[in-house]
Structure formats: C-alpha cells, structure tokens
Short mmCIF file of C-alpha atoms in Angstrom, two decimals:
data_model
loop_
_atom_site.label_atom_id
_atom_site.label_comp_id
_atom_site.label_asym_id
_atom_site.label_seq_id
_atom_site.Cartn_x
_atom_site.Cartn_y
_atom_site.Cartn_z
CA MET A 1 118.98 149.43 117.37
CA ARG A 2 118.54 145.74 118.24
CA TYR A 3 115.31 144.77 119.96
CA THR A 4 115.13 141.90 122.40
CA LEU A 5 112.46 139.24 122.03
CA PHE A 6 110.79 140.73 125.09
CA SER A 7 110.53 144.16 123.48
CA PHE A 8 109.05 142.55 120.41
CA LEU A 9 106.47 140.75 122.55
CA LEU A 10 105.45 144.02 124.23
CA LEU A 11 104.98 145.61 120.82
CA LEU A 12 102.81 142.73 119.68
CA LEU A 13 100.67 142.94 122.80
CA ALA A 14 100.24 146.67 122.46
CA CYS A 15 99.16 146.36 118.82
CA SER A 16 96.87 143.38 119.28
CA PRO A 17 93.16 144.24 118.93
CA GLN A 18 90.93 143.50 121.89
CA LYS A 19 88.98 140.27 121.56
CA GLN A 20 85.28 140.73 120.97
CA TYR A 21 84.20 137.40 122.44
CA ASP A 22 84.27 135.51 125.70
CA ASP A 23 86.59 132.53 125.44
CA SER A 24 86.42 131.49 129.08
CA LEU A 25 84.84 128.16 128.11
CA ILE A 26 87.25 127.33 125.27
CA PHE A 27 90.65 125.75 125.90
CA ARG A 28 93.21 126.30 123.15
CA TYR A 29 96.52 124.58 122.61
CA ASN A 30 98.89 123.97 119.70
CA GLU A 31 100.31 120.77 118.22
CA ALA A 32 103.39 121.77 116.23
CA ALA A 33 104.01 118.20 115.02
CA GLY A 34 100.42 117.71 113.87
CA ILE A 35 98.01 114.84 114.56
CA THR A 36 97.99 111.79 112.30
CA SER A 37 94.94 109.92 113.61
CA LEU A 38 92.09 110.18 116.12
CA ASP A 39 91.67 106.39 116.19
CA PRO A 40 92.92 105.22 119.61
CA ALA A 41 94.46 102.13 117.98
CA PHE A 42 97.00 104.54 116.45
CA SER A 43 97.65 106.73 119.51
CA ARG A 44 101.38 106.07 119.48
CA ASN A 45 102.73 109.60 120.01
CA GLN A 46 101.94 112.42 122.41
CA ALA A 47 100.07 114.55 119.87
CA ASN A 48 97.63 111.74 119.05
CA ILE A 49 97.37 110.60 122.67
CA TRP A 50 96.41 114.06 123.96
CA ALA A 51 93.55 114.43 121.47
CA VAL A 52 92.37 110.83 121.84
CA ASN A 53 92.29 111.24 125.63
CA GLN A 54 89.58 113.90 125.30
CA LEU A 55 87.47 111.65 123.05
CA PHE A 56 87.76 108.14 124.47
CA ASN A 57 87.81 106.14 127.72
CA GLY A 58 89.05 102.71 128.73
CA LEU A 59 88.43 100.26 131.53
CA VAL A 60 90.80 102.11 133.89
CA GLN A 61 92.73 105.38 134.06
CA MET A 62 95.81 106.81 135.78
CA ASP A 63 95.56 109.55 138.38
CA ASP A 64 98.18 112.25 138.96
CA ASP A 65 100.15 109.86 141.21
CA LEU A 66 100.21 107.14 138.51
CA LYS A 67 97.83 104.96 140.47
CA VAL A 68 95.27 102.96 138.51
CA GLN A 69 91.73 104.21 139.10
CA PRO A 70 88.30 103.07 137.86
CA CYS A 71 86.93 104.49 134.64
CA ILE A 72 84.34 102.54 132.63
CA ALA A 73 85.15 99.60 134.90
CA LYS A 74 83.87 100.49 138.35
CA SER A 75 85.71 97.58 140.00
CA TRP A 76 87.78 94.49 139.18
CA GLU A 77 89.36 91.36 140.63
CA ILE A 78 92.64 89.66 139.73
CA SER A 79 92.54 85.91 140.40
CA ASP A 80 94.24 82.61 139.53
CA SER A 81 97.66 83.96 140.53
CA GLY A 82 97.42 86.86 138.09
CA MET A 83 96.02 84.83 135.20
CA THR A 84 92.44 86.17 135.21
CA TYR A 85 91.21 89.80 135.28
CA THR A 86 87.47 90.30 135.82
CA PHE A 87 86.07 93.81 135.28
CA HIS A 88 82.61 95.04 136.34
CA LEU A 89 81.38 97.83 134.07
CA ARG A 90 79.32 100.92 134.81
CA ASP A 91 75.85 100.97 133.25
CA ASP A 92 75.70 104.72 132.54
CA VAL A 93 78.43 105.13 129.89
CA LEU A 94 77.20 106.19 126.46
CA PHE A 95 78.92 106.48 123.11
CA HIS A 96 78.66 109.95 121.58
CA ALA A 97 75.52 110.51 119.51
CA ASN A 98 76.35 109.79 115.88
CA GLU A 99 74.73 108.92 112.56
CA CYS A 100 76.31 105.46 112.73
CA PHE A 101 73.71 104.57 115.37
CA GLU A 102 69.99 104.17 114.76
CA ASN A 103 68.20 107.54 114.72
CA ASP A 104 71.57 109.29 115.28
CA GLU A 105 71.24 108.52 118.98
CA GLN A 106 73.67 107.36 121.65
CA ARG A 107 74.22 103.77 122.71
CA ARG A 108 75.23 102.31 126.07
CA VAL A 109 78.65 100.68 126.34
CA VAL A 110 78.55 96.95 127.14
CA ALA A 111 81.22 94.32 127.72
CA GLU A 112 80.99 93.08 124.14
CA ASP A 113 82.27 96.52 123.02
CA PHE A 114 85.52 95.95 124.87
CA LYS A 115 85.85 92.47 123.42
CA TYR A 116 85.40 93.92 119.93
CA SER A 117 87.79 96.84 120.58
CA PHE A 118 90.57 94.66 121.98
CA GLU A 119 90.28 92.00 119.29
CA ARG A 120 90.32 94.76 116.68
CA LEU A 121 93.54 96.11 118.19
CA GLN A 122 95.08 92.63 117.91
CA SER A 123 93.96 92.05 114.33
CA THR A 124 96.61 91.75 111.64
CA TYR A 125 94.46 93.56 109.06
CA LEU A 126 94.51 96.75 111.15
CA ALA A 127 98.28 96.56 111.73
CA ALA A 128 97.95 98.92 114.67
CA PRO A 129 101.14 100.00 116.48
CA GLY A 130 99.42 99.24 119.78
CA SER A 131 98.80 95.55 119.07
CA TRP A 132 101.73 94.58 121.32
CA VAL A 133 99.86 95.57 124.49
CA PHE A 134 98.02 92.23 124.51
CA ALA A 135 101.09 90.05 123.91
CA ASN A 136 100.51 88.29 127.24
CA VAL A 137 96.75 87.81 126.72
CA LEU A 138 95.22 84.45 125.88
CA THR A 139 91.62 85.51 125.21
CA PHE A 140 88.77 87.89 126.10
CA ASP A 141 85.25 87.05 127.24
CA ALA A 142 82.03 89.03 127.77
CA PRO A 143 79.72 86.69 129.73
CA ASP A 144 77.13 89.46 130.15
CA ASP A 145 76.73 93.16 129.42
CA SER A 146 78.38 94.32 132.63
CA THR A 147 81.20 91.75 132.99
CA PHE A 148 84.38 91.64 130.95
CA VAL A 149 87.07 88.99 131.54
CA ILE A 150 90.67 88.84 130.32
CA TYR A 151 92.55 85.53 130.50
CA MET A 152 96.33 85.74 130.46
CA LYS A 153 98.94 83.41 128.93
CA GLN A 154 101.19 84.18 131.89
CA PRO A 155 101.13 86.62 134.81
CA PHE A 156 102.27 90.15 133.97
CA PRO A 157 102.09 92.52 136.97
CA PRO A 158 102.20 95.82 134.96
CA PHE A 159 99.11 94.77 132.97
CA LEU A 160 96.63 97.09 134.72
CA GLY A 161 98.87 100.03 133.86
CA ILE A 162 98.94 98.90 130.24
CA LEU A 163 95.13 98.90 130.19
CA SER A 164 95.19 102.62 131.03
CA MET A 165 96.91 103.35 127.70
CA LYS A 166 94.78 105.01 125.04
CA TYR A 167 95.30 102.01 122.76
CA CYS A 168 92.89 100.20 125.10
CA SER A 169 89.99 102.63 124.62
CA VAL A 170 86.55 101.31 123.78
CA VAL A 171 85.21 101.99 120.27
CA PRO A 172 81.79 101.10 118.79
CA GLU A 173 81.78 98.50 116.03
CA GLU A 174 78.97 100.41 114.27
CA ALA A 175 81.21 103.48 113.84
CA VAL A 176 84.20 101.50 112.59
CA ASN A 177 82.02 99.70 110.04
CA TYR A 178 80.16 102.87 109.04
CA TYR A 179 83.21 105.08 108.51
CA GLY A 180 85.75 102.47 107.50
CA ASN A 181 89.17 104.02 106.97
CA SER A 182 87.66 107.44 107.75
CA PHE A 183 87.20 106.47 111.41
CA ARG A 184 90.63 108.04 112.02
CA GLU A 185 89.12 111.43 111.15
CA LYS A 186 85.53 110.86 112.34
CA PRO A 187 85.97 109.25 115.75
CA VAL A 188 83.13 108.15 118.02
CA GLY A 189 84.00 107.57 121.65
CA THR A 190 82.71 108.02 125.19
CA GLY A 191 85.02 110.82 126.38
CA PRO A 192 84.32 114.19 128.01
CA PHE A 193 84.39 115.84 124.57
CA TYR A 194 83.05 114.72 121.22
CA PHE A 195 84.44 115.30 117.76
CA LYS A 196 83.16 118.38 115.91
CA ILE A 197 85.47 119.28 113.00
CA TRP A 198 89.02 118.63 111.82
CA ALA A 199 90.70 120.57 109.04
CA GLU A 200 94.04 118.76 108.97
CA ASN A 201 97.06 120.97 109.71
CA GLU A 202 94.70 123.88 110.42
CA LYS A 203 92.26 123.32 113.29
CA LEU A 204 90.67 120.54 115.34
CA VAL A 205 87.58 121.35 117.40
CA LEU A 206 86.02 119.19 120.12
CA ARG A 207 82.78 119.99 121.94
CA LYS A 208 81.49 119.23 125.43
CA ASN A 209 79.81 115.87 125.93
CA THR A 210 76.78 116.82 128.03
CA GLU A 211 76.07 113.14 128.75
CA TYR A 212 79.53 112.37 130.13
CA PHE A 213 79.41 109.87 133.01
CA GLU A 214 82.09 111.22 135.39
CA LYS A 215 81.34 113.88 138.02
CA ASP A 216 83.49 115.94 140.35
CA GLU A 217 83.71 115.51 144.13
CA ALA A 218 80.69 117.79 144.62
CA GLY A 219 78.55 115.83 142.18
CA ASN A 220 78.83 118.36 139.34
CA SER A 221 78.96 117.07 135.79
CA LEU A 222 82.27 117.05 133.94
CA PRO A 223 83.71 118.59 131.86
CA TYR A 224 83.47 122.27 132.78
CA LEU A 225 84.72 123.57 129.42
CA GLU A 226 82.44 123.91 126.41
CA SER A 227 85.08 123.33 123.77
CA VAL A 228 88.68 122.41 122.99
CA ALA A 229 90.39 124.04 120.00
CA ILE A 230 93.69 122.64 118.74
CA SER A 231 95.82 124.57 116.25
CA PHE A 232 98.76 123.29 114.21
CA ILE A 233 101.31 126.10 114.04
CA PRO A 234 104.53 124.34 112.97
CA ASP A 235 106.94 127.04 114.16
CA LYS A 236 107.34 126.82 117.94
CA GLN A 237 108.43 130.44 118.35
CA SER A 238 105.32 131.61 116.48
CA ALA A 239 103.20 129.44 118.77
CA PHE A 240 104.95 130.96 121.78
CA LEU A 241 104.08 134.45 120.58
CA GLU A 242 100.44 133.39 120.22
CA PHE A 243 100.59 132.10 123.80
CA ILE A 244 101.95 135.42 125.09
CA LYS A 245 99.20 137.28 123.21
CA GLY A 246 96.57 135.14 124.96
CA ASN A 247 95.54 133.11 121.92
CA LEU A 248 96.72 129.83 123.45
CA ASP A 249 96.14 128.49 126.96
CA LEU A 250 99.07 126.09 127.15
CA ILE A 251 102.68 125.69 126.12
CA SER A 252 104.08 122.23 126.83
CA GLY A 253 107.82 121.72 127.03
CA ILE A 254 110.43 124.27 126.12
CA ASP A 255 112.10 125.17 122.84
CA ALA A 256 115.55 126.67 122.40
CA SER A 257 114.04 129.63 120.51
CA TYR A 258 112.40 131.00 123.68
CA LYS A 259 114.03 129.00 126.50
CA ASP A 260 116.07 131.87 127.94
CA GLU A 261 113.28 134.37 127.35
CA LEU A 262 110.90 132.40 129.55
CA LEU A 263 113.18 130.75 132.11
CA THR A 264 116.12 131.72 134.29
CA HIS A 265 119.27 129.58 134.27
CA THR A 266 117.96 127.84 137.38
CA GLY A 267 114.75 126.87 135.59
CA GLU A 268 112.32 129.35 137.18
CA LEU A 269 109.95 131.70 135.37
CA GLN A 270 111.51 135.02 134.44
CA GLU A 271 110.19 137.75 136.73
CA ARG A 272 108.36 139.55 133.92
CA TYR A 273 106.18 136.46 133.33
CA ALA A 274 105.72 135.33 136.93
CA GLU A 275 102.65 137.50 137.57
CA GLY A 276 100.54 136.46 134.58
CA PHE A 277 101.58 132.84 134.04
CA ASN A 278 102.07 129.60 135.95
CA LEU A 279 104.85 127.08 135.55
CA TYR A 280 103.98 123.46 136.29
CA ARG A 281 106.80 120.93 136.50
CA GLN A 282 107.22 117.39 137.71
CA PRO A 283 109.29 114.31 136.84
CA TYR A 284 108.54 112.83 133.43
CA LEU A 285 108.87 109.15 132.56
CA ASN A 286 111.39 109.95 129.85
CA THR A 287 115.06 108.98 129.93
CA GLU A 288 117.33 110.69 127.40
CA TYR A 289 120.49 108.74 126.60
CA LEU A 290 123.20 107.79 124.12
CA ALA A 291 123.29 104.18 122.96
CA PHE A 292 125.94 101.85 121.54
CA LEU A 293 125.36 98.95 119.20
CA VAL A 294 127.18 96.17 121.08
CA ASP A 295 126.60 93.38 118.57
CA SER A 296 129.97 92.17 117.27
CA SER A 297 128.23 90.10 114.57
CA GLN A 298 127.23 93.26 112.70
CA THR A 299 129.60 94.11 109.83
CA ILE A 300 129.72 97.80 110.74
CA MET A 301 131.04 96.88 114.20
CA GLU A 302 134.13 95.04 112.98
CA GLY A 303 137.12 96.44 114.90
CA SER A 304 135.03 99.12 116.59
CA PRO A 305 136.53 100.36 119.89
CA ILE A 306 133.06 100.75 121.44
CA LEU A 307 132.78 96.97 121.65
CA ASP A 308 135.20 97.33 124.58
CA VAL A 309 133.14 97.94 127.73
CA ARG A 310 135.96 100.09 129.17
CA ILE A 311 135.61 102.63 126.35
CA ARG A 312 131.86 102.81 126.95
CA GLN A 313 132.42 103.23 130.69
CA ALA A 314 135.00 105.96 130.06
CA ILE A 315 132.47 107.98 128.05
CA ASN A 316 129.97 107.57 130.89
CA TYR A 317 132.48 108.97 133.39
CA GLY A 318 133.87 111.59 131.03
CA PHE A 319 131.35 114.46 131.15
CA ASP A 320 129.63 116.53 133.81
CA ARG A 321 125.88 115.93 133.64
CA LYS A 322 125.10 118.58 136.28
CA LYS A 323 126.86 121.29 134.28
CA MET A 324 125.14 120.08 131.12
CA MET A 325 121.73 120.44 132.74
CA ARG A 326 122.42 123.90 134.15
CA TYR A 327 123.80 125.53 131.02
CA LEU A 328 122.01 123.68 128.23
CA ARG A 329 118.71 122.72 129.83
CA ASN A 330 118.11 125.51 132.38
CA ASN A 331 117.89 122.73 134.97
CA ILE A 332 114.87 121.20 133.25
CA GLY A 333 115.23 117.59 134.29
CA GLU A 334 117.68 115.77 136.51
CA PRO A 335 121.18 114.48 135.68
CA ALA A 336 121.02 110.74 134.97
CA ASN A 337 123.64 109.61 137.48
CA TYR A 338 121.74 106.38 138.19
CA GLY A 339 120.32 103.93 135.67
CA MET A 340 117.80 103.85 132.84
CA ILE A 341 114.69 103.78 135.03
CA PRO A 342 113.82 107.46 135.63
CA ARG A 343 113.13 109.21 138.90
CA GLY A 344 109.49 109.79 137.93
CA LEU A 345 108.55 106.29 139.04
CA ALA A 346 107.70 106.90 142.68
CA SER A 347 107.64 103.17 143.44
CA PHE A 348 111.24 102.68 142.31
CA ASP A 349 114.26 103.74 144.38
CA THR A 350 116.89 104.83 141.84
CA SER A 351 119.50 105.21 144.59
CA ARG A 352 119.80 101.41 144.66
CA VAL A 353 121.21 101.49 141.13
CA VAL A 354 124.96 101.89 140.65
CA GLY A 355 125.38 104.42 137.84
CA TYR A 356 127.94 107.05 136.80
CA ASP A 357 129.02 110.42 138.08
CA TYR A 358 131.62 112.80 136.63
CA ASN A 359 135.05 111.23 137.18
CA PRO A 360 137.59 112.18 134.47
CA GLU A 361 140.45 110.45 136.29
CA LYS A 362 138.54 107.19 136.33
CA ALA A 363 137.76 107.68 132.64
CA LYS A 364 141.45 108.17 131.82
CA ALA A 365 142.37 105.07 133.81
CA LEU A 366 139.83 103.01 131.84
CA LEU A 367 141.24 104.30 128.55
CA ALA A 368 144.74 103.35 129.61
CA GLU A 369 143.54 99.93 130.72
CA ALA A 370 141.95 99.44 127.31
CA GLY A 371 145.30 100.21 125.63
CA TYR A 372 144.69 103.86 124.76
CA PRO A 373 146.58 105.99 127.32
CA ASN A 374 145.26 109.58 127.08
CA GLY A 375 143.41 108.43 123.98
CA ALA A 376 146.56 107.64 122.01
CA GLY A 377 145.73 105.35 119.11
CA LEU A 378 141.97 105.47 119.75
CA PRO A 379 140.14 106.03 116.45
CA PRO A 380 137.46 108.73 116.31
CA ILE A 381 134.02 107.66 117.52
CA LYS A 382 131.06 108.93 115.49
CA LEU A 383 127.89 109.94 117.34
CA GLN A 384 124.72 110.38 115.28
CA THR A 385 121.89 112.64 116.41
CA ASN A 386 119.16 114.89 115.05
CA ALA A 387 119.35 118.68 115.03
CA SER A 388 117.25 119.09 118.19
CA TYR A 389 119.97 117.52 120.33
CA LEU A 390 123.04 118.89 118.59
CA ASP A 391 123.93 121.21 121.48
CA LEU A 392 123.95 118.33 124.01
CA CYS A 393 126.02 116.10 121.76
CA GLU A 394 128.54 118.85 121.02
CA TYR A 395 128.85 119.50 124.75
CA ILE A 396 129.66 115.83 125.36
CA GLN A 397 132.05 115.90 122.42
CA GLY A 398 133.96 118.77 124.02
CA GLU A 399 133.97 117.19 127.47
CA VAL A 400 135.31 113.77 126.45
CA ALA A 401 137.96 115.43 124.29
CA GLY A 402 139.51 116.46 127.59
CA ILE A 403 140.15 112.82 128.49
CA GLY A 404 141.48 111.89 125.05
CA ILE A 405 138.37 110.63 123.23
CA LYS A 406 137.86 112.08 119.76
CA MET A 407 134.16 112.17 119.04
CA GLU A 408 132.61 113.22 115.74
CA VAL A 409 128.99 114.42 115.80
CA GLU A 410 126.89 113.83 112.71
CA VAL A 411 123.40 115.34 112.30
CA THR A 412 120.86 113.09 110.57
CA PRO A 413 117.16 113.77 109.79
CA PRO A 414 114.96 112.21 112.51
CA SER A 415 113.13 109.77 110.22
CA THR A 416 116.38 108.58 108.63
CA LEU A 417 118.02 108.16 112.02
CA ARG A 418 115.07 106.18 113.41
CA GLN A 419 115.17 103.79 110.45
CA SER A 420 118.93 103.34 110.71
CA ILE A 421 118.70 102.61 114.44
CA ALA A 422 115.89 100.08 113.94
CA THR A 423 117.92 98.21 111.31
CA SER A 424 121.21 98.27 113.28
CA LYS A 425 123.01 100.57 110.86
CA VAL A 426 124.26 103.05 113.49
CA PRO A 427 127.01 102.15 115.99
CA PHE A 428 126.51 105.11 118.36
CA PHE A 429 123.40 107.29 118.55
CA ARG A 430 121.25 109.58 120.70
CA ALA A 431 117.90 108.19 121.79
CA SER A 432 115.15 108.56 124.35
CA TRP A 433 112.61 106.27 125.92
CA ILE A 434 109.27 107.64 127.09
CA GLY A 435 107.47 105.13 129.28
CA ASP A 436 104.50 103.43 127.65
CA TYR A 437 103.22 102.52 131.12
CA PRO A 438 104.48 103.36 134.62
CA ASP A 439 106.59 100.33 135.45
CA GLY A 440 110.35 99.82 135.42
CA GLU A 441 109.93 96.73 133.24
CA ASN A 442 109.15 99.02 130.32
CA TYR A 443 112.69 100.49 130.45
CA LEU A 444 114.42 97.19 131.15
CA SER A 445 112.70 95.60 128.14
CA LEU A 446 115.19 97.61 126.06
CA PHE A 447 117.89 95.14 127.10
CA TYR A 448 116.07 91.79 127.03
CA SER A 449 117.65 89.62 124.32
CA GLU A 450 114.28 88.41 123.00
CA ASN A 451 113.51 92.03 122.09
CA TRP A 452 116.36 92.54 119.60
CA ALA A 453 115.52 95.15 116.97
CA PRO A 454 113.93 95.20 114.47
CA ASN A 455 111.48 92.84 116.23
CA GLY A 456 111.57 94.71 119.54
CA PRO A 457 113.00 97.77 121.30
CA ASN A 458 116.47 96.31 122.10
CA TYR A 459 118.26 98.66 119.67
CA THR A 460 121.69 98.08 121.27
CA HIS A 461 121.48 94.29 120.76
CA PHE A 462 122.54 93.89 124.36
CA LYS A 463 122.58 90.24 125.45
CA ASN A 464 123.39 88.96 128.91
CA PRO A 465 122.15 85.61 130.30
CA VAL A 466 122.09 86.87 133.90
CA PHE A 467 120.00 89.88 132.88
CA ASP A 468 117.61 87.69 130.87
CA SER A 469 117.13 85.36 133.84
CA LEU A 470 116.39 88.25 136.19
CA TYR A 471 114.00 89.78 133.64
CA GLN A 472 112.03 86.55 133.34
CA ARG A 473 111.81 86.27 137.12
CA ALA A 474 110.67 89.89 137.47
CA THR A 475 107.89 89.67 134.89
CA ALA A 476 106.39 86.72 136.78
CA GLU A 477 106.85 88.24 140.26
CA THR A 478 103.55 89.48 141.70
CA ASN A 479 105.04 90.92 144.91
CA ASP A 480 105.86 94.57 144.17
CA SER A 481 108.73 94.85 146.67
CA ASN A 482 110.45 91.76 145.35
CA ARG A 483 110.01 92.96 141.80
CA MET A 484 111.63 96.33 142.61
CA VAL A 485 114.69 94.52 144.00
CA LEU A 486 115.01 92.56 140.76
CA TYR A 487 114.62 95.76 138.73
CA SER A 488 117.46 97.38 140.70
CA LYS A 489 119.76 94.44 140.04
CA MET A 490 118.97 94.51 136.32
CA ASP A 491 119.45 98.27 136.00
CA SER A 492 122.80 98.07 137.84
CA LEU A 493 123.92 95.21 135.59
CA VAL A 494 123.10 97.27 132.49
CA MET A 495 125.05 100.21 133.88
CA ALA A 496 128.08 98.01 134.57
CA GLN A 497 128.06 96.75 130.95
CA ALA A 498 127.33 100.28 129.66
CA PRO A 499 125.46 99.69 126.38
CA VAL A 500 123.99 103.15 127.06
CA VAL A 501 125.05 106.54 128.42
CA PRO A 502 122.12 107.97 130.42
CA LEU A 503 122.04 111.76 130.03
CA TYR A 504 119.08 113.04 132.03
CA TYR A 505 115.66 112.19 133.39
CA ASP A 506 113.24 114.62 131.82
CA GLN A 507 110.53 116.78 133.38
CA VAL A 508 106.97 117.60 132.40
CA LEU A 509 106.98 121.35 131.84
CA ARG A 510 103.78 123.31 131.26
CA PHE A 511 103.18 127.04 131.03
CA TYR A 512 99.67 128.41 131.24
CA PRO A 513 97.90 131.68 132.17
CA ASN A 514 97.00 132.14 135.83
CA THR A 515 93.34 132.25 134.72
CA VAL A 516 93.49 128.50 134.00
CA ASN A 517 92.66 126.21 136.92
CA GLY A 518 92.49 122.45 137.37
CA LEU A 519 95.20 121.65 134.82
CA GLY A 520 96.95 118.84 136.66
CA GLY A 521 99.29 116.27 135.22
CA ASN A 522 101.27 113.14 135.89
CA ALA A 523 104.65 111.69 135.02
CA MET A 524 103.17 110.20 131.83
CA ASN A 525 102.56 113.79 130.63
CA LEU A 526 98.93 113.04 129.82
CA LEU A 527 96.71 116.04 129.07
CA ASP A 528 93.39 115.75 130.93
CA LEU A 529 91.02 118.68 130.36
CA LYS A 530 87.83 117.40 131.98
CA ARG A 531 88.48 119.32 135.26
CA VAL A 532 89.88 122.51 133.72
CA ARG A 533 88.19 125.86 134.31
CA LYS A 534 89.05 129.25 132.87
CA GLY A 535 88.29 132.56 134.51
CA GLU A 536 89.78 135.66 136.06
#
C-alpha cells in the first residue's frame, strides 16, 4: 500500500508527544541555506539579511508599501538639488549591552557611529560586498551628536531606499575592535532583539531587547516576542514536516517536494490546511529570466546564432508563460509579458513597456527572416541552468521545439554557473535579479555598458548608446514622474533588443499557523518580527 505525503503527516502528528512548555513567546523559523555572517556589512543574501534585520537598525527603514520611514533618523532634509542629505537622529537609541562597553553597559548611538559604520563599509580592508552602496557619495560628516550629513558626488534619487538596506546599519566601533574578525558571530547592534548564542549549522537564538526604542501605535514597547530561534535543517521537506508538526512558525517560499501537497494548481491553500494555517502572498521584487551573452568580441560567441536579435526575439515569442506558471509554478508569480522591471514596484507602470506574449507564428516568421525557415539549418542552442530550475528550462525547451528551435539544457552546479556567468563563459543561461532597493534603476543597471561583468552586473554585455544616454538622464532626474517615463523607454528598448527572456515576476509566499499575528511583509521580502504575536 502506498501512502500519500498527507497520510504520512497525519501519522507524524498522531505520534508526536505533546509539548511540555509554552512557546507562545518564541518565534521559530528555518534557514535551509545557512547563515554565513551576522555582520551587516556582509548581509548580501536573504538568510543573512533576515537575521541581521532583527539585530540592527539604520537611519531609515521601509514599510510594507516600500515607502521610506524614519528609524534612528527621526527626520531629514535633502538639499542642494539632491547633493546633500541631512539626518536628525533620535536621542534614545542604545546599543545592546555588551562586554565591549565599559561596565558591560549600553551606549547611546550618536552621529559619529554612522560616520564610522559607513566609512568601515567603504574600506578596502574589509572588502565588504555592500561597499558599492556609497558609490555616489563624496563624504560623510557628523557636526554634532544628533546630526549626520551625507554629501553626494552627483544626485541619485534612489539613495534613500539604498540607505534602508541592512548594509547601512549602525555598528559600534568598540565592538568591532573588541571582537575583530569574530564580530560576524558576536554582533552588537540596536535592534529589537540581541544576540544570545549561535551554534553554526545547528541553532541561532536571539533574545528580546527590553530597551528597544520603537513602540506600537498604542505606546507599547516593541518587540512583543521574547525570543527568536532559527534552525538550519538543510532538507526542505524535513523542514516542512517540522512546520506541520508545529515546531516551526514560518515556511517562506515553496519547494517542489511539497508544492502540490500544500497548494492547489491555482495557487490556493489545499482545503485540509486552510483551517490551521495562513497563506500570505504579494508581489516580490524578483524577476526570473533567461539571458544571452550578446558580446561578439568573446571567443565563445564566434558564429553563434544568438547574436542575431531575431533568434532571441523568436525564443521570447516561442513559449506560453501563462501555461508555464499554471502547471509548473501553481500560479505563484505572474507571467513576465512586459519588461525586466517587476510588477512589485507600485510606482512603476509595467503596461507602458512593450514586451512579449505567446506568438508562435511571429516566432516562426522571425526564424525565416533570419534564414532558418522552420529552424532548418539552425544549430542547437545550449541553455545552462542549475537543478532547481530544470523543470522550467525543459518546458521552454519543449515549447520552442515546436517552432523549430533545438535547445539543449545543461545542468551546472550553482556556484560553478555563477562563476562562469560572471566571467562571460556562458552564452545562454538562467538567472534572476532580486531588487537591492525598490527602484527600477536597479533592474536597468543590468544593461548599462559601464556595468559590464565582471566589474558590474551587466552579465549579457549589452551595449546601446541610446540606452546609456537615457540611463544617465534618469539617474540625475529628481522628478519621479519624469524618471518613470525614462525607465519605461529603457525597459522597452531592452525588450526590443532581447538580450534577456523574462520568465516571470515572483511572489513573496509565506505560510504560518493561524496563531501567528502581525507577520506583515513587503515586496523586498524582508522579515520583520518586532510586531509579531503568538497566541490561540
């Protein structure tokens, strides 16, 4: 007799011993990929960012609508046509009590702490992945304890959003000097929780900061929880079983091993889980796509058919994104029929961008125009991906075969593929871009010629003088409406030249018990636990 996963889950639940403790003040979640550092200067991936967000604060923060809100800075002014940012700091923000301070006590945050933190992030000796965030900054100044000033080299309208990134958290110089390289595992911040213990690849525990400066709308101190416990179960199906048994309070995203168990084909919770669990979903600033290397100077591109824009356009027209989303993604996300800038940016109207829909006849016409009627004479095109996206790539392979394009799919380990992409050793590959900050410029920077990899994120080596001119205009434009018009023109130009094949705009997907309240979220998929409560 073959048991379904659901039957197995029921058996596990029935056999699980009753818990002998009250965990209503502890929030538990799992990080399958592990955490590499708790130093905000190294918060480059979601796992690190989520943990760092509980421990540290910056000048500003993003709300659930991706609007910049005060944090340690209670107010600010932007002057000199966007060249000067002046921040006024709160006087009640304390670093966590720690032995690095005199008498193991806390210390108040002052402007000089931000000057130190930001200059540290820029320093070459640290070699932090977040050093790029201050590329447009000339210098920092702390004229007094409550005033912090940033002087820019040139205006950059998305800069406030960049300052909300965890890279820009404030850290105490005493702790960095005291712990040295161990600061990554013994962090000292100002956040709603403080560091308690970390057994790498086993458990990370954070405790409530009773001196935290933020309060709720009723004047109650935050956070409500007493503790956060993070586990590191590498197998996602095992973590899912722990979630069903009540040992975890959150599952983020969806894995193929339990996708159909948890969700219907239309992307809703299966009826058997609807009563005890909640599903939270919203647009995510993540665009999944295929990319072409369009640099004819590269040896590996000699004679490659993908240097012909018509072949790239034909692939864009040659598969049904809606069907792909329904049958392979359970409608998690939205078909990318527009450009590279995702739908999660509320300020950007994607409908202005001319993208691609499913049009096999148009695809065949483009092939014929390129000299390959029905694909005759067209050499096979190799697409490289990692195992997690094999099903999507094989679907596209099957779809474009119908219009005469022979596509070979090769699976490569993620680290190897990333290195090959960065060094321009792969002609055609699957990729994704998760927004670093909520502005369309972040996605369009992938196509600016000054950002050619390996010195920037332009992995396709796309180069277009009209695009570059528009990009330079947009990054200096302080009027939001005018900037959005320029973004639309740039995104449409990229789509016309087709160095990429947008697949879908992703969604934030979170599953949690109906006893968890206050677990919001935004399109950056940031985990904020300071307003979370647990109860019946």
